[in-house]
CSV table of C-alpha atoms and ligand atoms in Angstrom, one decimal:
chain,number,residue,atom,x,y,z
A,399,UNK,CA,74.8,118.2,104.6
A,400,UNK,CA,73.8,116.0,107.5
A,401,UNK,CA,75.3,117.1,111.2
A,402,UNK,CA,76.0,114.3,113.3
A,403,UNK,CA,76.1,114.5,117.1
A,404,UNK,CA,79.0,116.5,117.3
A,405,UNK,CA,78.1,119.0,115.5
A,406,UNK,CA,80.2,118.7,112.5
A,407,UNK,CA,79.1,117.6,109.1
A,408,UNK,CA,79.8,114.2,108.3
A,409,UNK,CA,82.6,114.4,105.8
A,410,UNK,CA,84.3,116.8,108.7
A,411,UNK,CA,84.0,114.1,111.3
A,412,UNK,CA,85.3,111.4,109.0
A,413,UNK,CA,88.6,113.9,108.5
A,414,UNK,CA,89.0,114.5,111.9
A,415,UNK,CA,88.4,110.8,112.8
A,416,UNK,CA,91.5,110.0,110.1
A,417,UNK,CA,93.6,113.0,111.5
A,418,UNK,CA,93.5,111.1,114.6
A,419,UNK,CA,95.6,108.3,113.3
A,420,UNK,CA,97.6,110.4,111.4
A,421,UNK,CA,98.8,111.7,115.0
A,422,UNK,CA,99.3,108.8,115.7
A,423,UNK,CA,101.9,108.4,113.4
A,424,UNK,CA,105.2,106.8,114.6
A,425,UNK,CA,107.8,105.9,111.3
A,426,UNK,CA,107.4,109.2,109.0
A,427,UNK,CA,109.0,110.4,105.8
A,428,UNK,CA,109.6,114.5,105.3
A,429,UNK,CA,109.7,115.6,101.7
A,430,UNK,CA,111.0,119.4,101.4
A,431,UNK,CA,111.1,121.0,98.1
A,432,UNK,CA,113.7,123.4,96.8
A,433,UNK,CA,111.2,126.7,96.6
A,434,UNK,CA,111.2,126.3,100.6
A,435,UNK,CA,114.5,125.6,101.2
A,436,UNK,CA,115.5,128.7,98.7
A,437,UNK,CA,112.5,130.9,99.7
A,438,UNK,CA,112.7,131.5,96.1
A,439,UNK,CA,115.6,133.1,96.1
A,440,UNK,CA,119.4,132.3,95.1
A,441,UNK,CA,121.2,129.8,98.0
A,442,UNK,CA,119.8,128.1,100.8
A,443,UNK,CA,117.9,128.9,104.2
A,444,UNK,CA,120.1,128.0,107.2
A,445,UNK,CA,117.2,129.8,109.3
A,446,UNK,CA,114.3,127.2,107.8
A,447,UNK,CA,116.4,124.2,107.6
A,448,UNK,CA,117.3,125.0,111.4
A,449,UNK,CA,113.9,125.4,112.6
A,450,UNK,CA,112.4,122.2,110.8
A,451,UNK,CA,115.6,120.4,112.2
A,452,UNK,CA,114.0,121.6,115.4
A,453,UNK,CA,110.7,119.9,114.5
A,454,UNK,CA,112.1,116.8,113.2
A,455,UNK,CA,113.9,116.9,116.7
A,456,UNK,CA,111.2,117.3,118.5
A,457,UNK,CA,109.1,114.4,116.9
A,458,UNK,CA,111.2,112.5,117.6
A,459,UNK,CA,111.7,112.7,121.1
A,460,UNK,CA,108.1,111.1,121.3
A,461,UNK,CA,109.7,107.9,120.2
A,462,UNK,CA,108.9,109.1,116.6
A,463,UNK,CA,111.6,107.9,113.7
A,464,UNK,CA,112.1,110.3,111.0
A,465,UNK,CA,113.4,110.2,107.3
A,466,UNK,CA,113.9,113.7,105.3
A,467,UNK,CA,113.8,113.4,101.7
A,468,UNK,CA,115.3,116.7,99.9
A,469,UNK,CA,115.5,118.5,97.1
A,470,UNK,CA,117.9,121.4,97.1
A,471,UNK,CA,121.2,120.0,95.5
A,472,UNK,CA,120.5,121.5,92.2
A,473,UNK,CA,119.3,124.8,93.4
A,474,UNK,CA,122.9,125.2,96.3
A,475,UNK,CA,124.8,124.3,93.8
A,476,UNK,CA,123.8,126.5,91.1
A,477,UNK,CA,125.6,130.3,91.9
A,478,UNK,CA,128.3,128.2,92.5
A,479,UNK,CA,128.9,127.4,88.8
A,480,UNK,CA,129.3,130.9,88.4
A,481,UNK,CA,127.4,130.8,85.1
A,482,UNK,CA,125.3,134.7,85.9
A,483,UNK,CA,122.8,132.9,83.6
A,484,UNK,CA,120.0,129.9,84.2
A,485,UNK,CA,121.4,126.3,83.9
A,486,UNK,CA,121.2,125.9,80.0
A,487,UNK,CA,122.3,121.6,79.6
A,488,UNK,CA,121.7,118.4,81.6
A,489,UNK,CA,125.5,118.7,82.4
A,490,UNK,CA,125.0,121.7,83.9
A,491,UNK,CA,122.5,120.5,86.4
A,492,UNK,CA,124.2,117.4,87.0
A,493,UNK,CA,127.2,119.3,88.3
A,494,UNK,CA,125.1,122.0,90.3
A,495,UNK,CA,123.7,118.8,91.7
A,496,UNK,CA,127.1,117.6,92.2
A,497,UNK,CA,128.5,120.7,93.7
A,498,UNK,CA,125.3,121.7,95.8
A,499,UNK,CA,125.3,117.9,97.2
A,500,UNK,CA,127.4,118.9,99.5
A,501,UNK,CA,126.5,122.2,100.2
A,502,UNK,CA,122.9,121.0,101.1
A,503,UNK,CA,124.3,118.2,103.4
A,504,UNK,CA,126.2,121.0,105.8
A,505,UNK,CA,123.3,122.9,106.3
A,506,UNK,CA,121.5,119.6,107.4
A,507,UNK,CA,124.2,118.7,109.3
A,508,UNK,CA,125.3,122.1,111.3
A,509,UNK,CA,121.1,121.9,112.0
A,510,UNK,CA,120.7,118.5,113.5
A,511,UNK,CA,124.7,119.0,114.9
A,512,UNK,CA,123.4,121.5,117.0
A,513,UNK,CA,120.2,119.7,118.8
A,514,UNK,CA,122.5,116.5,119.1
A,515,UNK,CA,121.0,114.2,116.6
A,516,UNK,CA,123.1,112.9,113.5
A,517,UNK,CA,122.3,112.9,110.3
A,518,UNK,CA,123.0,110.3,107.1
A,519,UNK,CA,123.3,110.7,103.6
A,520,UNK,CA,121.7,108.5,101.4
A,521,UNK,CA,121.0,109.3,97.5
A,522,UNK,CA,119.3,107.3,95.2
A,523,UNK,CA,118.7,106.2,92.0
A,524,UNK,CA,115.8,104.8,90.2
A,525,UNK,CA,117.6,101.2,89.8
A,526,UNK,CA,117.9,101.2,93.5
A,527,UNK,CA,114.5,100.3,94.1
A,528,UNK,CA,113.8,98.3,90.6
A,529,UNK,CA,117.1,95.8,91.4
A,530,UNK,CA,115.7,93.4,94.4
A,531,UNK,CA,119.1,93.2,96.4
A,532,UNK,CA,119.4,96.9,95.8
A,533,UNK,CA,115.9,97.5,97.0
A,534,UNK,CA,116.9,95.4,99.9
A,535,UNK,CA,120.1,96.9,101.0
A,536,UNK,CA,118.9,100.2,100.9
A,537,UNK,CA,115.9,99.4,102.8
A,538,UNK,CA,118.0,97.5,105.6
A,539,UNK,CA,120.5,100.5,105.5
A,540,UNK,CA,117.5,102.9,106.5
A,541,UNK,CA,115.7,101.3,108.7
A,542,UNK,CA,119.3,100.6,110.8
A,543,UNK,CA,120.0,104.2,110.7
A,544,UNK,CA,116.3,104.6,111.8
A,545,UNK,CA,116.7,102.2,114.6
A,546,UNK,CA,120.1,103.9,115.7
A,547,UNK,CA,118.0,107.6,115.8
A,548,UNK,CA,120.0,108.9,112.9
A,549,UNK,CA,118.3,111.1,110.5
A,550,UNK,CA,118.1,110.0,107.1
A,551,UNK,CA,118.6,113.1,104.5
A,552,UNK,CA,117.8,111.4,101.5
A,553,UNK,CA,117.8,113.2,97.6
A,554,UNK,CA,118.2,111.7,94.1
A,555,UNK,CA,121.6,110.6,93.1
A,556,UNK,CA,121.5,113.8,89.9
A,557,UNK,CA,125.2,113.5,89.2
A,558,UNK,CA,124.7,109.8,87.9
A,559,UNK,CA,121.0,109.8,86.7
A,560,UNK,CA,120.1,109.5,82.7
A,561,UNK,CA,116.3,110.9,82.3
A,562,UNK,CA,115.5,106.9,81.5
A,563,UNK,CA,116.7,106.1,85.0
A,564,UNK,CA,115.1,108.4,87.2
A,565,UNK,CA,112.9,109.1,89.5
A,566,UNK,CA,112.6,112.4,87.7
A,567,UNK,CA,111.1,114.3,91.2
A,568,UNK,CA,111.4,114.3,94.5
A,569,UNK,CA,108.2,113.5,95.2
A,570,UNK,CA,107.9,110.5,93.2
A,571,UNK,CA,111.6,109.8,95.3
A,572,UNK,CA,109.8,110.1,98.3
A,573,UNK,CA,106.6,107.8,98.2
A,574,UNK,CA,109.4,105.1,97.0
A,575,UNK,CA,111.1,105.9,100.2
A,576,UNK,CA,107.9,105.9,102.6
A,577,UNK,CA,107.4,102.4,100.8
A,578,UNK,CA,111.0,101.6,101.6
A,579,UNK,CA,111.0,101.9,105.3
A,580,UNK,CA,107.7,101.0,105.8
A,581,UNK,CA,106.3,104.5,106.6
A,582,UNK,CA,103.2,105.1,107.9
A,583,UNK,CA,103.2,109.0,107.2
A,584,UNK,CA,104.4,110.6,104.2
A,585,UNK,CA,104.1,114.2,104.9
A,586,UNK,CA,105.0,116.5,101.9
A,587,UNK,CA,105.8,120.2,102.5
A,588,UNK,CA,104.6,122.2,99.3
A,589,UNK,CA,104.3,125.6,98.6
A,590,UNK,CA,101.0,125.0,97.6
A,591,UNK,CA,98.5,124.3,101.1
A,592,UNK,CA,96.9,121.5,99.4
A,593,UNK,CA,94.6,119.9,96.9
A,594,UNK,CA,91.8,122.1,94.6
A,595,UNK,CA,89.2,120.5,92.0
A,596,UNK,CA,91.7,123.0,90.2
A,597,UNK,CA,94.6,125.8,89.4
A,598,UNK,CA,93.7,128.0,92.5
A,599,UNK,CA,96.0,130.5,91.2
A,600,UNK,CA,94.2,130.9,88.0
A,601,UNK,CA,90.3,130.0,88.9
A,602,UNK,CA,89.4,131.8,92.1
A,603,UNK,CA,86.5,129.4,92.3
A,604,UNK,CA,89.0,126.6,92.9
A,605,UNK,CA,87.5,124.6,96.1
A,606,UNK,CA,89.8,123.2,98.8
A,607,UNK,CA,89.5,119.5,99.4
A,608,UNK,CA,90.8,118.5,102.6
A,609,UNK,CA,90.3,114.5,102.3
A,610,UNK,CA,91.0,112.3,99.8
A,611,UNK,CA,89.9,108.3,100.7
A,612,UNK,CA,91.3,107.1,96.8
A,613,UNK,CA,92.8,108.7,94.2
A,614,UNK,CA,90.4,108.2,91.7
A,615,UNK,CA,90.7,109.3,87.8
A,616,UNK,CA,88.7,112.3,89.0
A,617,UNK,CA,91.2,113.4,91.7
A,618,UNK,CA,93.9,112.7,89.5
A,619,UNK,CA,91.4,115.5,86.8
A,620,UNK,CA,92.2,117.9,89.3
A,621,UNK,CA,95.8,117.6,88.7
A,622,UNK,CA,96.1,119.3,85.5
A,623,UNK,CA,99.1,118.6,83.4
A,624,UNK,CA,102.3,118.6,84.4
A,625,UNK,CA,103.9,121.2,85.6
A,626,UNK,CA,100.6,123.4,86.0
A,627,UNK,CA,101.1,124.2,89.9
A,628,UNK,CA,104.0,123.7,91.6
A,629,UNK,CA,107.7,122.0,92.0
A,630,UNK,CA,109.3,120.0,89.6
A,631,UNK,CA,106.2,118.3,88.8
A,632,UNK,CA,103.4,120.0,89.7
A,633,UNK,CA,100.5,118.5,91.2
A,634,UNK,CA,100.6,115.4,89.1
A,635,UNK,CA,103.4,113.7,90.6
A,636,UNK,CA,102.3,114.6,94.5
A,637,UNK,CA,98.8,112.3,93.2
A,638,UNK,CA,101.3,110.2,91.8
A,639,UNK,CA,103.2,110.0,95.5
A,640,UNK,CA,99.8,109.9,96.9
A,641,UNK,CA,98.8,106.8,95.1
A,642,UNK,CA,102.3,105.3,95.6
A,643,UNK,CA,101.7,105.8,99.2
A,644,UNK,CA,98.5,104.1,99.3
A,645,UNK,CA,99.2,101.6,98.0
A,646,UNK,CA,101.8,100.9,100.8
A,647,UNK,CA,99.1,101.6,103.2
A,648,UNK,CA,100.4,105.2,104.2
A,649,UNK,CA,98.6,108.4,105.0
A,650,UNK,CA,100.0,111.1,103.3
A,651,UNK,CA,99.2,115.1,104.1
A,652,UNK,CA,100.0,117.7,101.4
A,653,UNK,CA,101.0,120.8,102.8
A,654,UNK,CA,102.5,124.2,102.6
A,655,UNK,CA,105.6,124.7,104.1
A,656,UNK,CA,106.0,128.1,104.6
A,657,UNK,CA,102.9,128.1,107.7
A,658,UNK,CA,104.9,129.0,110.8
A,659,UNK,CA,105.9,125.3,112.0
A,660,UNK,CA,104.3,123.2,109.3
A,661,UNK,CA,105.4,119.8,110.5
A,662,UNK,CA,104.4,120.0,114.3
A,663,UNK,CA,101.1,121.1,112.7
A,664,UNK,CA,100.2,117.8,111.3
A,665,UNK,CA,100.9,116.4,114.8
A,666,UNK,CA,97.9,118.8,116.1
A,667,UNK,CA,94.3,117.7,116.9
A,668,UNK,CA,93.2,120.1,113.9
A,669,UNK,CA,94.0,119.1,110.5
A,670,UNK,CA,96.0,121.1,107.6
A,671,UNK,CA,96.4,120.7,104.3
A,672,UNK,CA,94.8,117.8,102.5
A,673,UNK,CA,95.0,114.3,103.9
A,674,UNK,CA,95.3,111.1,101.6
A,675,UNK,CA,94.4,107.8,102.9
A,676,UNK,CA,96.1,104.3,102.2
A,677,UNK,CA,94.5,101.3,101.7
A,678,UNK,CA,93.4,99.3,104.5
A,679,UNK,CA,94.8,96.1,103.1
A,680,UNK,CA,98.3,96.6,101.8
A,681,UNK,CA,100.0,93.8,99.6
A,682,UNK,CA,102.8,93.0,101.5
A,683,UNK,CA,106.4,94.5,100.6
A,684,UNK,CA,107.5,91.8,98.8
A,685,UNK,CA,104.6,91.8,96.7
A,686,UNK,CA,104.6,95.6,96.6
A,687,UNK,CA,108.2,95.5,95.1
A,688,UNK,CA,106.9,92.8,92.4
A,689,UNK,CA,104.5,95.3,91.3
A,690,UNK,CA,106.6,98.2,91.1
A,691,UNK,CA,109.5,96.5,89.5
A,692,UNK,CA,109.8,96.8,86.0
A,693,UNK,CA,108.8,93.7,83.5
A,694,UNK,CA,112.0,92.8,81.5
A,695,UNK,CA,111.6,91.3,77.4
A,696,UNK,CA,109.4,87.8,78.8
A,697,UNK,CA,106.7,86.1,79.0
A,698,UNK,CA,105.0,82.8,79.8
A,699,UNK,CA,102.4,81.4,78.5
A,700,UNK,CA,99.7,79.1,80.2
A,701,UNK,CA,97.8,76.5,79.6
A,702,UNK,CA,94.0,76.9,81.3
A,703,UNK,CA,94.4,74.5,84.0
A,704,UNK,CA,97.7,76.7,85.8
A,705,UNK,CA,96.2,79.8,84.9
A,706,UNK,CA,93.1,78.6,86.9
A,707,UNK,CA,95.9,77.5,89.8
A,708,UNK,CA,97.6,80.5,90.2
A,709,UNK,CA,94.0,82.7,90.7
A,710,UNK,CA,93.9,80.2,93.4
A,711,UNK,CA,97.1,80.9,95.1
A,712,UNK,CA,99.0,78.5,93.8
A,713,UNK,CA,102.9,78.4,92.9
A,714,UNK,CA,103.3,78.6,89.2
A,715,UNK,CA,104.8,74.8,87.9
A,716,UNK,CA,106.6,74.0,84.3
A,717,UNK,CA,103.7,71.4,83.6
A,718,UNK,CA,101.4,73.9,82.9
A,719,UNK,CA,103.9,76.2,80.3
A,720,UNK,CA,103.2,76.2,77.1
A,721,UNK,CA,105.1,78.4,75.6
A,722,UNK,CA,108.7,81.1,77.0
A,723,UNK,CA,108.4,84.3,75.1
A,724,UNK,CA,111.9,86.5,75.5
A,725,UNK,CA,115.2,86.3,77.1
A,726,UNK,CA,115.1,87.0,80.7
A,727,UNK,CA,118.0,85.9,83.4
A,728,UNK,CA,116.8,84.1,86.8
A,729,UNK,CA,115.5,86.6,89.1
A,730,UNK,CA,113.6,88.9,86.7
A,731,UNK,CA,110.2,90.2,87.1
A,732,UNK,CA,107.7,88.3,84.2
A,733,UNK,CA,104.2,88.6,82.9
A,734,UNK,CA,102.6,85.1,83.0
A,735,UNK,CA,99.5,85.2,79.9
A,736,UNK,CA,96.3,82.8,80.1
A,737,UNK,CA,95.2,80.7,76.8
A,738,UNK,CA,93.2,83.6,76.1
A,739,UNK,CA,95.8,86.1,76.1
A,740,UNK,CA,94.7,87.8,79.4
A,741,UNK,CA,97.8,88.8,81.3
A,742,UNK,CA,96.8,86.7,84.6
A,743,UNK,CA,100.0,87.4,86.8
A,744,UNK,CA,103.3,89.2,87.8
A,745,UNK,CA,106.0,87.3,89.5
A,746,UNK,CA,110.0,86.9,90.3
A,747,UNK,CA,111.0,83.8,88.0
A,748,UNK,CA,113.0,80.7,89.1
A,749,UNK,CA,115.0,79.7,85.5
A,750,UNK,CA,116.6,81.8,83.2
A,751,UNK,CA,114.5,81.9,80.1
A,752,UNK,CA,116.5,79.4,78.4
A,753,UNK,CA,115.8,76.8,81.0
A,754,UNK,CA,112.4,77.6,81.2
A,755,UNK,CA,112.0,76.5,77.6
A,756,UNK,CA,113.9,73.2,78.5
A,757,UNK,CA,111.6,72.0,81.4
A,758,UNK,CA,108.3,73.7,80.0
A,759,UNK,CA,105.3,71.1,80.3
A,760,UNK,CA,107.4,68.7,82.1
A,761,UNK,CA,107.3,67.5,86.0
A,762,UNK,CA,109.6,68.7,88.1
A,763,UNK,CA,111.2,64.9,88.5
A,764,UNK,CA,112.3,65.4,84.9
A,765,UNK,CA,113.9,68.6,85.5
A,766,UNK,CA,117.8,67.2,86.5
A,767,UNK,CA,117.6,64.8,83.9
A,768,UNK,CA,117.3,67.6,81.6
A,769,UNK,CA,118.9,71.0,82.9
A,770,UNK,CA,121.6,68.7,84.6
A,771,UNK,CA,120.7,70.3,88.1
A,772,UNK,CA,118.3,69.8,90.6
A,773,UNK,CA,116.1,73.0,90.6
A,774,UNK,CA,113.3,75.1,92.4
A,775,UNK,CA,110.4,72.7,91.8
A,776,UNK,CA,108.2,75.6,91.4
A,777,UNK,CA,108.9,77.8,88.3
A,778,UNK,CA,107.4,81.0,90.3
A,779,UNK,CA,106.4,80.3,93.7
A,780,UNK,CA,103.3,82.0,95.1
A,781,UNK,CA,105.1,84.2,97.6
A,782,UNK,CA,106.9,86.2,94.4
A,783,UNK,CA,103.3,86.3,92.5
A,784,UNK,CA,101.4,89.1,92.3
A,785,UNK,CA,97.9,88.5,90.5
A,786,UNK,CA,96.6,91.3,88.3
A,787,UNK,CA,93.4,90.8,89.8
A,788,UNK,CA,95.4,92.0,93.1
A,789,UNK,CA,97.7,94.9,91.2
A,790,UNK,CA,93.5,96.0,90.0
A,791,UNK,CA,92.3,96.2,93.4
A,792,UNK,CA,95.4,98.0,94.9
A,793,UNK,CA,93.6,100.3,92.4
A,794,UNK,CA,97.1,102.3,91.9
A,795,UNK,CA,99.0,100.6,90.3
A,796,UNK,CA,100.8,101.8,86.5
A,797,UNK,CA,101.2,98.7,85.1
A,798,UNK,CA,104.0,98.0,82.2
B,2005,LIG,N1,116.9,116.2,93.2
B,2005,LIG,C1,116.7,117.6,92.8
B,2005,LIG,C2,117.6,118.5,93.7
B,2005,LIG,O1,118.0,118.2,94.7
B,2005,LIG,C3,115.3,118.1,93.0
B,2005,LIG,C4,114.2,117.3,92.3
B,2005,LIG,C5,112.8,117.8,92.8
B,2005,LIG,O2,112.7,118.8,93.4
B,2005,LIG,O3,111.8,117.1,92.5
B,2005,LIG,O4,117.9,119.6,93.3
């Protein structure tokens, strides 16, 4: 391997070049998971909530904001059910979830309480972040919170959430909330120490891989299935938050969180656990959202000439619709298809898709005559379009 001029191999001086930004870190999202905050035992760890409060604490006395996504309802809540067997329903974790809610938020709050910082609760669902004035509230409601040097203890809302609505893991929770609030850390605390090419605890040939640049199909390889390491969802859904993150242009480090002050640690010259970069060039949030909401039953259809203006950057107009497949409402997230059946685009419509049908192929002086009100003249406007050749080179993105 080549050495460079200080003496460490090239791949080594690109991860401690990174690490230096990651110190550099000032809005930063804490995901804890419930094998650290139970120390795999029954109840909760006052001890190792209080002595990460303390860390949190003292990041953020460097100016530092901090949000702490958690899991841990499900686990507090459980001996209080009083079952003396495992949790055999849905129900039955919904209302440990329900009763350990609370439970959880004490210990947070007695922690933070006693160093003189505040804490919030916030729990979300899935639909939070899919429904744009959701997506926004939530995100104004955090970063106000952040501003005002509260603490933001963020889990799932369990008690409410069918499977088809969630987030389904806490990870997966909190790469949605690093995008939220415009993170530019998302450090998750494992009790794994970070990424192998595979199972360490089954292959003792597993190699440690400190830096990740993308999260390629080979990286995501390493993953196994789900399930095969640790935490709700194993390995797969922390490259699934890693990708998430990326794409929002966030580092995030994957570590373990039973090292003796595993969040100061990231904040040290040396690096720990493994480090994923984000991209460079992030779409902005707006865009972001567009490609992470959910397409609902529509489509339009192009003629050649609008397709060829939108991969310019243009607004999307009714002269160049051919055809409104579905029922959608104004305000839903669409698919826009070329002559040649290529989906070209993603973007927040204008008209309901009844209205659409009305005014497609006209020009937008026609439209009053014809809806009997004066509308958006464009049908999409290029600020809510997201190209797919944009959601290809975000590289990450699961489309519908
Ligand atoms: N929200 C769940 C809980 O608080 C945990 C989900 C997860 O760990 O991924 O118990």
């Amino acid at each position: 391997m080549a050495s460079s001029a200080s003496g460490l191999d090239e791949p080594m001086e690109r991860l401690h070049r990174e690490w230096r930004e990651v110190v550099q870190a000032r809005r930063i999202v804490v995901k804890i998971g419930s094998n650290l905050l139970t120390g795999g035992g029954e109840g909760l760890r006052p001890d190792w909530i209080a002595a990460r409060a303390q860390e949190i604490v003292a990041l953020m006395a460097t100016g530092r904001r901090v949000v702490v996504v958690t899991s841990g309802a499900v686990a507090a809540g459980r001996p209080l059910l009083k079952l003396n067997r495992p949790l055999a329903s849905v129900q039955e974790k919904q209302a440990a979830a329900a009763a350990g809610q609370g439970v959880l938020m004490r210990h947070y709050e007695e922690a933070f309480d006693t160093l003189g910082v505040h804490v919030a609760q916030a729990l979300l669902t899935r639909d939070d972040v899919e429904n744009r004035q959701r997506y926004l509230n939530a995100r104004d409601t955090l970063k106000t919170l952040l501003e005002l040097g509260l603490v933001p203890i963020v889990n799932e809302n369990d008690t409410v959430m069918t499977d088809q609505l969630k987030f389904g893991d806490n990870d997966t929770l909190s790469a949605n909330v690093a995008d939220l609030v415009d993170a530019d850390l998302l450090i998750l605390l494992s009790d794994i120490d970070g990424l192998y090419d595979s199972n360490p605890r089954i292959d003792p040939s597993a190699r440690f891989i400190p830096l990740v640049e993308r999260v390629t199909p080979e990286i995501e390889s390493m993953a196994g299935g789900v399930g095969s390491l640790v935490g709700k969802g194993g390995m797969a859904t922390k490259i699934k938050a890693a990708r998430m993150a990326a794409r929002s242009g966030c580092r995030m480090v994957l570590t373990s969180g039973f090292r003796k002050d595993p969040i100061s640690e990231v904040f040290a010259a040396t690096p720990v656990g493994t480090l994923f970069l984000g991209l460079e060039n992030p779409l902005p949030a707006r865009k972001r959202w567009i490609v992470n909401a959910r397409v609902g039953r529509g489509e339009i259809l192009l003629d050649a000439g609008a397709s060829a203006a939108l991969l310019q950057g243009k607004s999307l107009l009714a002269k160049g619709i051919t055809d409104v497949l579905g029922d959608f409402s104004r305000g839903a997230v669409v698919h826009c298809q070329s002559p040649d059946g290529q989906q070209v685009a993603k973007g927040i419509v204008n008209y309901n898709s009844g209205d659409l049908a009305c005014i497609a192929g006209r020009h937008s002086r026609q439209f009053e005559g014809v809806l009997g009100y004066l509308g958006a003249e464009e049908v999409i406007h290029r600020d809510n379009l997201v190209l797919t050749r944009e959601l290809r080179v975000s590289a990450s993105i699961q489309q519908e």
